[in-house]
GROMACS .gro file of C-alpha atoms in nm:
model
  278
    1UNK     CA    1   0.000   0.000   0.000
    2UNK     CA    2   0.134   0.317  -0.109
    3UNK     CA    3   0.187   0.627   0.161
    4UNK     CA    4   0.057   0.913   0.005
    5UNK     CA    5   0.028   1.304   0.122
    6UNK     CA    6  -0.219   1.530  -0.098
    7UNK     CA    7  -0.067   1.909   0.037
    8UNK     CA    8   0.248   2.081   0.255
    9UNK     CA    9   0.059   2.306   0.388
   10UNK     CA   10  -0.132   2.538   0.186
   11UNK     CA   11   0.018   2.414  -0.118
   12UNK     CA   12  -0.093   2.093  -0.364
   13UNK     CA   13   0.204   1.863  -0.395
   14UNK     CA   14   0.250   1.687  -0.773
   15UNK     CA   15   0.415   1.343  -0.695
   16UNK     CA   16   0.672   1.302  -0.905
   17UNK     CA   17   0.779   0.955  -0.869
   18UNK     CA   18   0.734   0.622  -0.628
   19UNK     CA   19   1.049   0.453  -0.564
   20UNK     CA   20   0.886   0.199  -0.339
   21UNK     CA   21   0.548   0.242  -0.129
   22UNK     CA   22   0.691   0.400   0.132
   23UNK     CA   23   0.928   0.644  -0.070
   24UNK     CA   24   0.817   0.909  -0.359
   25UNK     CA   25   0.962   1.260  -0.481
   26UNK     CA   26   0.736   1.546  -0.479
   27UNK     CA   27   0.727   1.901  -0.680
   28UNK     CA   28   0.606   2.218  -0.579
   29UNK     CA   29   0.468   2.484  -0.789
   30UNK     CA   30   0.584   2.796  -0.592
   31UNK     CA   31   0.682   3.053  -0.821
   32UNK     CA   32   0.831   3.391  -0.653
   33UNK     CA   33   0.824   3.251  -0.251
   34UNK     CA   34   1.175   3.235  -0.211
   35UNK     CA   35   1.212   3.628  -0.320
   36UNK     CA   36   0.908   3.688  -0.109
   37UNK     CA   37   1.004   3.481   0.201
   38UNK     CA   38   1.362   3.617   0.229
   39UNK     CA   39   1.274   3.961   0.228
   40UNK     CA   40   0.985   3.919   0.468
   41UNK     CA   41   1.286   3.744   0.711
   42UNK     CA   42   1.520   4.110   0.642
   43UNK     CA   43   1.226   4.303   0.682
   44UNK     CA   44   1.151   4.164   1.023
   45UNK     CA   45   1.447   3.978   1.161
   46UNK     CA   46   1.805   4.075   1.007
   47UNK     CA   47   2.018   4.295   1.203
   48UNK     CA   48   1.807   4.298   1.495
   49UNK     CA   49   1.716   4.142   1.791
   50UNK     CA   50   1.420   3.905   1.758
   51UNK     CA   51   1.336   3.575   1.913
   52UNK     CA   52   1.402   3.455   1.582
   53UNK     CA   53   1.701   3.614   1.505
   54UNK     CA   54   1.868   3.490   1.847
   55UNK     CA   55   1.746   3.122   1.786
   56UNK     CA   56   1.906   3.121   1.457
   57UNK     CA   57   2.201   3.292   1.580
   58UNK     CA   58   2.217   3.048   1.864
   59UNK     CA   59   2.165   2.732   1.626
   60UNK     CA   60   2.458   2.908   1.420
   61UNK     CA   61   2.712   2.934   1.673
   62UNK     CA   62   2.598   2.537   1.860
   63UNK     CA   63   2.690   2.415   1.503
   64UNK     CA   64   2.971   2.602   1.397
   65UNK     CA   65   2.817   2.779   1.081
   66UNK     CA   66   3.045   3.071   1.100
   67UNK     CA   67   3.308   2.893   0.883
   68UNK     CA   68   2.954   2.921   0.616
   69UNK     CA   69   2.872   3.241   0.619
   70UNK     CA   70   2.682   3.549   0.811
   71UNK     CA   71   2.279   3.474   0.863
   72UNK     CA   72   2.176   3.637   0.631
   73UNK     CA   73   2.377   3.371   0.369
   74UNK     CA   74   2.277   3.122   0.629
   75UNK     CA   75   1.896   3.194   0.592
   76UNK     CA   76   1.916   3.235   0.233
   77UNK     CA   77   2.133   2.880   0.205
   78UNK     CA   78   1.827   2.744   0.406
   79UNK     CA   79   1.549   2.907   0.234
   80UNK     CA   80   1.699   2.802  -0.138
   81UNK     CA   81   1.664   2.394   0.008
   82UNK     CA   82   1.295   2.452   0.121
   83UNK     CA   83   1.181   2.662  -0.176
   84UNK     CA   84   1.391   2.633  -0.488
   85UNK     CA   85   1.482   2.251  -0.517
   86UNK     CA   86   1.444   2.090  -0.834
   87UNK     CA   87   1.264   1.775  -0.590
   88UNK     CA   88   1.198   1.700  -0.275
   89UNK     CA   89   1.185   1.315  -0.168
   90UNK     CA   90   0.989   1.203   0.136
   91UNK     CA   91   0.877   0.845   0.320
   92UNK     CA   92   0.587   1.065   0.515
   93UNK     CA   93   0.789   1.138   0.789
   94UNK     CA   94   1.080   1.377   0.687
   95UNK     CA   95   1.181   1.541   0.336
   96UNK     CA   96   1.535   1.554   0.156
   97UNK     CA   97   1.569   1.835  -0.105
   98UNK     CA   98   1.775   1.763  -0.404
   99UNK     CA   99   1.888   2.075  -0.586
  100UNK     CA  100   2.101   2.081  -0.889
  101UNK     CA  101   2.395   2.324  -0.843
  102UNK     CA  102   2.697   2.417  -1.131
  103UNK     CA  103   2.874   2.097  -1.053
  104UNK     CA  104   2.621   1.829  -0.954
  105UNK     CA  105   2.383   1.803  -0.702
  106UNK     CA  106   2.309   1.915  -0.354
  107UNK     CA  107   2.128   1.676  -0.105
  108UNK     CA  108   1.947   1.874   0.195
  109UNK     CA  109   1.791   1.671   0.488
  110UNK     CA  110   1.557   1.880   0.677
  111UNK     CA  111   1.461   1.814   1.073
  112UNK     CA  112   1.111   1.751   1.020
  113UNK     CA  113   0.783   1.787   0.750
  114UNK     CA  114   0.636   1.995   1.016
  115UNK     CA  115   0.913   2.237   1.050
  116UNK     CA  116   0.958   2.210   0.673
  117UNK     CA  117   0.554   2.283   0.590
  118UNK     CA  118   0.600   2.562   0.818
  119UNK     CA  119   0.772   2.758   0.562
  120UNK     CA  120   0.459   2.712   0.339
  121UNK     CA  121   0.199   2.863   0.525
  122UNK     CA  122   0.074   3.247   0.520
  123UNK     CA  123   0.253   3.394   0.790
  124UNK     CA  124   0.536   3.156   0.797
  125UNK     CA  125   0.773   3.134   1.135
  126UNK     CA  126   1.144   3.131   1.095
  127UNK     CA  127   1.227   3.056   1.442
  128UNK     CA  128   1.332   2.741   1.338
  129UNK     CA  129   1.588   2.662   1.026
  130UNK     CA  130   1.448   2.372   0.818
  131UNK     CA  131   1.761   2.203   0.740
  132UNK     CA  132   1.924   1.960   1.013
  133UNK     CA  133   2.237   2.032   0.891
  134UNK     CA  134   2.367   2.343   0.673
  135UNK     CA  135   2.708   2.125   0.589
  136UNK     CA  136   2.531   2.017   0.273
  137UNK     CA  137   2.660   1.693   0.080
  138UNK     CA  138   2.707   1.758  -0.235
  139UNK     CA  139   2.711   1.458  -0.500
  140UNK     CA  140   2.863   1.512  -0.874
  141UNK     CA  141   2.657   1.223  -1.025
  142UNK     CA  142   2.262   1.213  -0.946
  143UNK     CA  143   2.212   0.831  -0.898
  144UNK     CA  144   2.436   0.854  -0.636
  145UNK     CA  145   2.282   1.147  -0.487
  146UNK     CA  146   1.937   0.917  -0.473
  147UNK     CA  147   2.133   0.613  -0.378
  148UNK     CA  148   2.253   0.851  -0.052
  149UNK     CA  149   1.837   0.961  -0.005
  150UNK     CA  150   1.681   0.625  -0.063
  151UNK     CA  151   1.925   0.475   0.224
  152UNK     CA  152   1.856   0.747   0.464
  153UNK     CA  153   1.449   0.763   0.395
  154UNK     CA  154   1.470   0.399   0.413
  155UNK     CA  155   1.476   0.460   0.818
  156UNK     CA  156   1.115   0.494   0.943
  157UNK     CA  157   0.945   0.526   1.286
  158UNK     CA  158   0.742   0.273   1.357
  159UNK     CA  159   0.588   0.223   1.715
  160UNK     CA  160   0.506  -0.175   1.760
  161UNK     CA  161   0.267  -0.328   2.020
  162UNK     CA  162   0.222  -0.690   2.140
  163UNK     CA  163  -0.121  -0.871   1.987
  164UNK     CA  164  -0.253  -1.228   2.120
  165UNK     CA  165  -0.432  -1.426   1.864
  166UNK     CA  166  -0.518  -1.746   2.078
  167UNK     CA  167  -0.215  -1.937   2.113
  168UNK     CA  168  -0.040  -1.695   1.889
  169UNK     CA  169   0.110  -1.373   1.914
  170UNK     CA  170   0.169  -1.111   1.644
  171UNK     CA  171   0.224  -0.754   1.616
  172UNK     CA  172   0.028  -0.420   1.541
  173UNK     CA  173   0.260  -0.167   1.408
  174UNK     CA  174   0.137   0.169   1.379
  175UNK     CA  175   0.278   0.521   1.159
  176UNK     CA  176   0.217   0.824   1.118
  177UNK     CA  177   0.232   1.002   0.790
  178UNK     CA  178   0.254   1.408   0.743
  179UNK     CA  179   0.004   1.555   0.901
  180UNK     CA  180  -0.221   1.366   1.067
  181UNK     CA  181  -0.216   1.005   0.912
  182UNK     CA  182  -0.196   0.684   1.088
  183UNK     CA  183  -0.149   0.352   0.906
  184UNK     CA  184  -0.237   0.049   1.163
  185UNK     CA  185  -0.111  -0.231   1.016
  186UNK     CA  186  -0.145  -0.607   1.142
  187UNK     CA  187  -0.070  -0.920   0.996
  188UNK     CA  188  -0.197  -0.812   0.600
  189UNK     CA  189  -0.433  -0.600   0.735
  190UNK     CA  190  -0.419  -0.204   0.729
  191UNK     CA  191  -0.642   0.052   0.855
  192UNK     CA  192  -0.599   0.369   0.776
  193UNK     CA  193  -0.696   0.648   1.027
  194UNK     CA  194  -0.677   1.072   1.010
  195UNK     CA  195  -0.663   1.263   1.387
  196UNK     CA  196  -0.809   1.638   1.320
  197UNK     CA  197  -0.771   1.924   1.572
  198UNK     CA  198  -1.160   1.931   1.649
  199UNK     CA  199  -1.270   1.603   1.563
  200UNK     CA  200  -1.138   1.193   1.619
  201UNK     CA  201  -0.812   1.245   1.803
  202UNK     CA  202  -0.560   0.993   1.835
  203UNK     CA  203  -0.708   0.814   2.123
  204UNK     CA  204  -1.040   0.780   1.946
  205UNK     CA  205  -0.932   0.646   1.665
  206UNK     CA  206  -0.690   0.370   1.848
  207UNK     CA  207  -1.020   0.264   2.043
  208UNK     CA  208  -1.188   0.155   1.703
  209UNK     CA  209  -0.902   0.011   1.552
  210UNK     CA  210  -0.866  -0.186   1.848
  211UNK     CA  211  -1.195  -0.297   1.854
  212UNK     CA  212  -1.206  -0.378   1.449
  213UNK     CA  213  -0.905  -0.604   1.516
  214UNK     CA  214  -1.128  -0.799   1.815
  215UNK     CA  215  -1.077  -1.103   1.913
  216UNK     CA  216  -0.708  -1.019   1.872
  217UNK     CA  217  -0.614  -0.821   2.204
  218UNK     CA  218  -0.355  -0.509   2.124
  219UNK     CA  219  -0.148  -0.517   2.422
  220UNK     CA  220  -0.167  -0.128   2.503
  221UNK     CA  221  -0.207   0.109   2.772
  222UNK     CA  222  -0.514   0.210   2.653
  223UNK     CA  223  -0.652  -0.120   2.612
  224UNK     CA  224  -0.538  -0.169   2.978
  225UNK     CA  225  -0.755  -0.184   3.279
  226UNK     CA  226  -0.464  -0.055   3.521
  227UNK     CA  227  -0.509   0.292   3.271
  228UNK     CA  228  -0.689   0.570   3.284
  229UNK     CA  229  -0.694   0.943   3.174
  230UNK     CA  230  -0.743   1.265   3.355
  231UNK     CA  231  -0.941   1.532   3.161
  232UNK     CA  232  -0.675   1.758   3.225
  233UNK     CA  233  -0.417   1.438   3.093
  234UNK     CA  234  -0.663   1.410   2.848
  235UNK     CA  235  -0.639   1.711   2.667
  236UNK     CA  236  -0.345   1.909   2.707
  237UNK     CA  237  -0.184   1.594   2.532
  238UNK     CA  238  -0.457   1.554   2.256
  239UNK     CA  239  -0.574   1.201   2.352
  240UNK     CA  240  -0.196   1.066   2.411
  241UNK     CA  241  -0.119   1.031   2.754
  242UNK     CA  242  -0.308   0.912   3.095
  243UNK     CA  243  -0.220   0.762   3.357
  244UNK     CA  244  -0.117   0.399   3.490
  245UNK     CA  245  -0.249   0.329   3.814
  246UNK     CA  246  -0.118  -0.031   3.874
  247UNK     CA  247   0.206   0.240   3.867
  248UNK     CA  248   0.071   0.483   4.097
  249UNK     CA  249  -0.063   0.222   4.436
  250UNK     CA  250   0.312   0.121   4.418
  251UNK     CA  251   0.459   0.481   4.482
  252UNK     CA  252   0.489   0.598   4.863
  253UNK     CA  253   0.435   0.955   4.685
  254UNK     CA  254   0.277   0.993   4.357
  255UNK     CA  255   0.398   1.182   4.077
  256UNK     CA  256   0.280   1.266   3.780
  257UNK     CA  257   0.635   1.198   3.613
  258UNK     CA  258   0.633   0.837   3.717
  259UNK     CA  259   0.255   0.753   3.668
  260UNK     CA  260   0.148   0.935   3.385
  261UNK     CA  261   0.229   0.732   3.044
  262UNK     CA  262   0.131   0.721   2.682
  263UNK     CA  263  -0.150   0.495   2.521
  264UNK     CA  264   0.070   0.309   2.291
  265UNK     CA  265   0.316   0.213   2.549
  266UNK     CA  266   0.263  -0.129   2.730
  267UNK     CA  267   0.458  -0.372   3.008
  268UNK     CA  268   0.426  -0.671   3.155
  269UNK     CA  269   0.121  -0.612   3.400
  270UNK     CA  270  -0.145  -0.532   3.091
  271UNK     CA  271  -0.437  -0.688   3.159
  272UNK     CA  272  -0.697  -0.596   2.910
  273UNK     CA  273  -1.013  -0.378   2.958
  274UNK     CA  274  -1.400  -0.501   2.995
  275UNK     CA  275  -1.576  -0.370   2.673
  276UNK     CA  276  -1.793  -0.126   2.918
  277UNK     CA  277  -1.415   0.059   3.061
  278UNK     CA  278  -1.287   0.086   2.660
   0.00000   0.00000   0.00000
């Protein structure tokens, strides 16, 4: 089953090609940003002293980037990766730019889609450089620059939890795909699932999966009887934390450090819910 990701933020993404299901390179059509975006950043932030400016000139000095230029190169350097690449590759979890330079190819890995998209939206924020590294490899021929992406998207986080069958045992692994995708995947069975800010958040949409996949038993906190949220746990987390209370009548003094834990995370005390508690 192929991943798939319809915008980056405001903008329509035109998939350029699949190099397996969970890898494809991407276009944007975004004629004029990078003028626009890096005079928007001088108008605001260069040459004085902004949050922004300070994080990027803290990020700059952590890293060394002084032997690369002044920010304003730096920024520019960064902005050309996000904006002006000739592709951008992606396994729904992170983007690489490739951008073709006078003597091959540069390869940019950025920290994150959501720091990347952030440069897409109206009133972007800059507090926050895009690329993970501005020491950018540079490749002469092109295959190897997508040998060098394909091995590094190849790398995906995937969070796995315990499932009893019977006598058997499997496992339910579940990713997320930029923005708000979730592929549950057991056995050769895959259920697709969005969260949204005012709608099914990710604790609603575990609870069906979970029970779609009955008589199997997902091994989770939140298929545990020992858990339970708080509605303050509840939703300053979105749906993804509660607390485990086979944790807390152990402590002399409770904390919520200790006790609190997340609904995909599970141990060896899980005893699973009645169908009323789920």
């Amino acid at each position: 089953m192929k991943i798939g990701i319809a915008k980056i933020a405001d903008y329509t993404i035109e998939v350029d090609q699949y190099y397996s299901n969970d890898i494809f390179s991407f276009r944007l059509a975004i004629p004029g940003l990078f003028e626009e975006r890096l005079a928007l950043f001088k108008q605001r932030h260069l040459h004085k002293e902004t949050r922004v400016t300070m994080a990027i000139e803290e990020e700059a000095r952590v890293k060394g980037y002084d032997k690369i230029g002044d920010i304003e190169f730096l920024v520019a350097l960064n902005m050309t990766h996000v904006y002006r690449a000739n592709s951008y590759f992606t396994n729904g979890q992170t983007v690489i730019s490739l951008l073709k330079v006078e003597k091959g190819y540069e390869v940019g890995i950025h920290k994150s889609l959501k720091i990347f998209a952030n440069y897409f939206y109206q009133t972007p924020n800059f507090y926050y450089l895009s690329l993970a590294d501005l020491n950018i490899k540079k490749y002469e021929v092109l295959e190897k620059a997508e040998s060098e992406i394909m091995k590094l998207l190849s790398t995906i986080e995937i969070t796995r939890i315990p499932v009893e069958d019977g006598a058997d045992s499997s496992c339910l692994t579940i990713r997320k795909v930029y923005p708000s995708t979730y592929y549950f995947s057991l056995n050769n069975q895959t259920i697709i699932r969005e969260t949204a800010y005012q709608g099914a958040w990710i604790d609603k949409i575990t609870k069906e999966v979970i029970e779609l996949f009955k008589p199997r038993q997902v091994n989770c906190c939140l298929n545990c009887k020992h858990f339970r949220f708080s509605g303050m746990s509840h939703d300053s987390s979105v749906g993804t934390k509660g607390y485990c209370f086979f944790v807390r009548e152990k402590m002399e003094t409770v904390t919520v450090n200790e006790s609190i834990t997340s609904i995909w995370n599970w141990c060896s005390k899980f005893e699973v819910k009645e169908a009323q508690q789920l």
